[in-house]
PDB file of C-alpha atoms in Angstrom:
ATOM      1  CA  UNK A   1      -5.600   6.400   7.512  1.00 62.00           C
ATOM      2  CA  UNK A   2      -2.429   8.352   8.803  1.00 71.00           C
ATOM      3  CA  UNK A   3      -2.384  11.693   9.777  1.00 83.00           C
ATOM      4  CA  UNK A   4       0.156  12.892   6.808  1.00 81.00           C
ATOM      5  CA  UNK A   5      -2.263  11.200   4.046  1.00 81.00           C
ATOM      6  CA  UNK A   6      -5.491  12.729   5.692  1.00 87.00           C
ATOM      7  CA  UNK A   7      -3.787  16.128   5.955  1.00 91.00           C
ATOM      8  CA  UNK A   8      -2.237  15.474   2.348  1.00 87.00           C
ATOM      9  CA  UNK A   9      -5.998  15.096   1.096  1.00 89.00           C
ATOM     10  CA  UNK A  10      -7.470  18.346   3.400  1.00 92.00           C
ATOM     11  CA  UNK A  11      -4.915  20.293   1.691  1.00 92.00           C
ATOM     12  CA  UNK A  12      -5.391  19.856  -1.967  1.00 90.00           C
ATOM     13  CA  UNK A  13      -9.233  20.230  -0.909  1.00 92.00           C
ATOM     14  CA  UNK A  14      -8.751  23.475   0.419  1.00 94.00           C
ATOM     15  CA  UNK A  15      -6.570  25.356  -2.275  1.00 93.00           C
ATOM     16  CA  UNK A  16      -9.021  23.600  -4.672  1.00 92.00           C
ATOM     17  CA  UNK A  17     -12.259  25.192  -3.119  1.00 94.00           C
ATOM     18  CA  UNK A  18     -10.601  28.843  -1.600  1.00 95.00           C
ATOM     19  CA  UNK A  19      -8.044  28.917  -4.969  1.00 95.00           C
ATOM     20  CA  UNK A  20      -9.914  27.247  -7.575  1.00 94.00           C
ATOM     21  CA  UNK A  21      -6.130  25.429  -7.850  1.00 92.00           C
ATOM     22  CA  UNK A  22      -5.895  22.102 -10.009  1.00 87.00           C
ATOM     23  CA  UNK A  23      -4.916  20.519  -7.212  1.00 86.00           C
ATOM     24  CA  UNK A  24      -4.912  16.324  -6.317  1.00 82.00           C
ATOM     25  CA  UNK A  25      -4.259  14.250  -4.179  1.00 83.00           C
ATOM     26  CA  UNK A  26      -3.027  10.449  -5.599  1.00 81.00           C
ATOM     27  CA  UNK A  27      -2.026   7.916  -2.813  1.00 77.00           C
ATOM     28  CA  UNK A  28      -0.909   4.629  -4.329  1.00 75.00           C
ATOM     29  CA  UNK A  29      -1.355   2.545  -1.329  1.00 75.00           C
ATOM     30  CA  UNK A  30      -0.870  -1.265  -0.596  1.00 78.00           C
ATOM     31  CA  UNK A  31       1.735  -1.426  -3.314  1.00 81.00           C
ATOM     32  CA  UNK A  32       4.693  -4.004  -3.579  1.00 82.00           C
ATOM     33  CA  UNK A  33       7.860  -5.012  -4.938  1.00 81.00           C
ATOM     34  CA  UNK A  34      11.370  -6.507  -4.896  1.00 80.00           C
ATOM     35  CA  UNK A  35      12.665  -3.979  -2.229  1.00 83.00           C
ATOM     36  CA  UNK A  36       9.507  -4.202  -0.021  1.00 86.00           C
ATOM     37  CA  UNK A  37      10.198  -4.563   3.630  1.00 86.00           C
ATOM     38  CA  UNK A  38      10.018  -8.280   4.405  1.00 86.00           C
ATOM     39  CA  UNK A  39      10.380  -8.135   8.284  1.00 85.00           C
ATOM     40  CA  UNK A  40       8.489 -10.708  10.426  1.00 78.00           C
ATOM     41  CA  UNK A  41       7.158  -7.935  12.757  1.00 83.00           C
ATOM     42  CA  UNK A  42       6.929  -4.955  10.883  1.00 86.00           C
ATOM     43  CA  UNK A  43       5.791  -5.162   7.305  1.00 86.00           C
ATOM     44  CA  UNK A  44       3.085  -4.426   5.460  1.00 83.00           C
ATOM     45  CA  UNK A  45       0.083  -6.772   4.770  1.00 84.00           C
ATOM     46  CA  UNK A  46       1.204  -8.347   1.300  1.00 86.00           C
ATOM     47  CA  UNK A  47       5.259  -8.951   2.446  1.00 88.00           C
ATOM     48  CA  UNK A  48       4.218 -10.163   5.868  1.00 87.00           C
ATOM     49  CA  UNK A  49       1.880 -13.001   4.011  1.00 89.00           C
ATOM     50  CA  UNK A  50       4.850 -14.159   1.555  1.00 89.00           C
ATOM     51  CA  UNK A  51       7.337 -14.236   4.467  1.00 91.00           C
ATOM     52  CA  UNK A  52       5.084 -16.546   6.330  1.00 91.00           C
ATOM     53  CA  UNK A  53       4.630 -18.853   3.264  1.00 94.00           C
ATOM     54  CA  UNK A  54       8.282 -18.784   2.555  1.00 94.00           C
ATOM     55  CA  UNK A  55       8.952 -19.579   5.672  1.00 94.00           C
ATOM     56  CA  UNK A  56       6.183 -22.646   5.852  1.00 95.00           C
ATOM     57  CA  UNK A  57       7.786 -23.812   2.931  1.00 96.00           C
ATOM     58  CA  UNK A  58      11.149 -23.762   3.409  1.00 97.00           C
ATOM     59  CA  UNK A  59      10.126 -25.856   7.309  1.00 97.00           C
ATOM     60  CA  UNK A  60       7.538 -28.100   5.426  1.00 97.00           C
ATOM     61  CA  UNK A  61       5.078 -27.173   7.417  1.00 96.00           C
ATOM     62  CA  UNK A  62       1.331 -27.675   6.743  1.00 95.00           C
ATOM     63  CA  UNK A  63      -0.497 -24.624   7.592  1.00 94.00           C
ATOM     64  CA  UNK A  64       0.291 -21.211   7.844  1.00 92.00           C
ATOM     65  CA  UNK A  65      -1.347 -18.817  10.751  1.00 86.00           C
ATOM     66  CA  UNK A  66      -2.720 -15.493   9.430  1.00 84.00           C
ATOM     67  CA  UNK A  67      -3.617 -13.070  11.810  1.00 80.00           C
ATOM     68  CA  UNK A  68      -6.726 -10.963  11.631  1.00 83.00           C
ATOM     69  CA  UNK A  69     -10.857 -11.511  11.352  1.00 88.00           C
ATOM     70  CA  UNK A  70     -10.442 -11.712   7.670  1.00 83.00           C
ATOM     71  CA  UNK A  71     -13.260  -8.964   7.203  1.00 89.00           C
ATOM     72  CA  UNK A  72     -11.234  -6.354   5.564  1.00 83.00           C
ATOM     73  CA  UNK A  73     -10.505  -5.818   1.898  1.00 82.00           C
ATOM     74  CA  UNK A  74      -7.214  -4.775   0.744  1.00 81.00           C
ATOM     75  CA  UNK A  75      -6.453  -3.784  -3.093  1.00 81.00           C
ATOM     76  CA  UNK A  76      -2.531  -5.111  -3.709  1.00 83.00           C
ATOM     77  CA  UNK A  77      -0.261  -3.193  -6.621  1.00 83.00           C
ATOM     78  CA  UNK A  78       2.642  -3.522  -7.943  1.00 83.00           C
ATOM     79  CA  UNK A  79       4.576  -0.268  -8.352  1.00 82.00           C
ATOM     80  CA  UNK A  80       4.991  -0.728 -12.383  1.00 83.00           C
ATOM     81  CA  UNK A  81       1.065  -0.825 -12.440  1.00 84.00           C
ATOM     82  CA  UNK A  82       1.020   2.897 -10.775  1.00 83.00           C
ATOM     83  CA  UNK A  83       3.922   4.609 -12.838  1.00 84.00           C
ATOM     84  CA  UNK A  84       1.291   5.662 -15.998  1.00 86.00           C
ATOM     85  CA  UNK A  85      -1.286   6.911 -14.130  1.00 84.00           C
ATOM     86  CA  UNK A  86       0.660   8.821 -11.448  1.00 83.00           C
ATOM     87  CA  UNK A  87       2.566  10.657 -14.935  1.00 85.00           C
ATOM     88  CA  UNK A  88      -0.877  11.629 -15.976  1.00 87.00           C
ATOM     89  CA  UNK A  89      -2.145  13.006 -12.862  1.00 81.00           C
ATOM     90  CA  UNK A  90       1.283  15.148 -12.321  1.00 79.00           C
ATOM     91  CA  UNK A  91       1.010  16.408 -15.965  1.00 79.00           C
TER      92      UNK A  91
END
């Protein structure tokens, strides 16, 4: 996890236990959408994997190489699946 997020996290910890502040911390992550970054060397998991399918297709080609041991386990959003919940918490 990056250094901002962790720090993000500490943060509302620590006013929460010192303060006793309502404080939260809510990090939609792995989301995507229609103005995602699509690059072919710098995008996230989800955009990276349509690229190279769009691609395949467009070349007819019959496989498509996905880097990576396959062992992780990602959790994909779209943004509009985020907006409710995200209201609640900042209310």
């Amino acid at each position: 996890m990056p250094l901002p997020k962790i720090a993000g996290i500490k943060l509302c910890e620590t006013y929460r236990e010192q303060y006793g502040a309502n404080f939260i911390s809510v990090m939609p992550t792995n989301l995507y959408g229609k103005n995602d970054n699509y690059h072919s060397e710098n995008s996230h998991v989800l955009p990276a994997l349509i690229r190279r399918f769009h691609e395949a297709k467009q070349q007819n080609l019959k496989e498509v190489v996905i880097w990576g041991s396959g062992n992780p386990k990602r959790e994909l959003y779209l943004p509009t699946i985020w907006q409710q919940p995200v209201c609640f918490y900042m209310e």
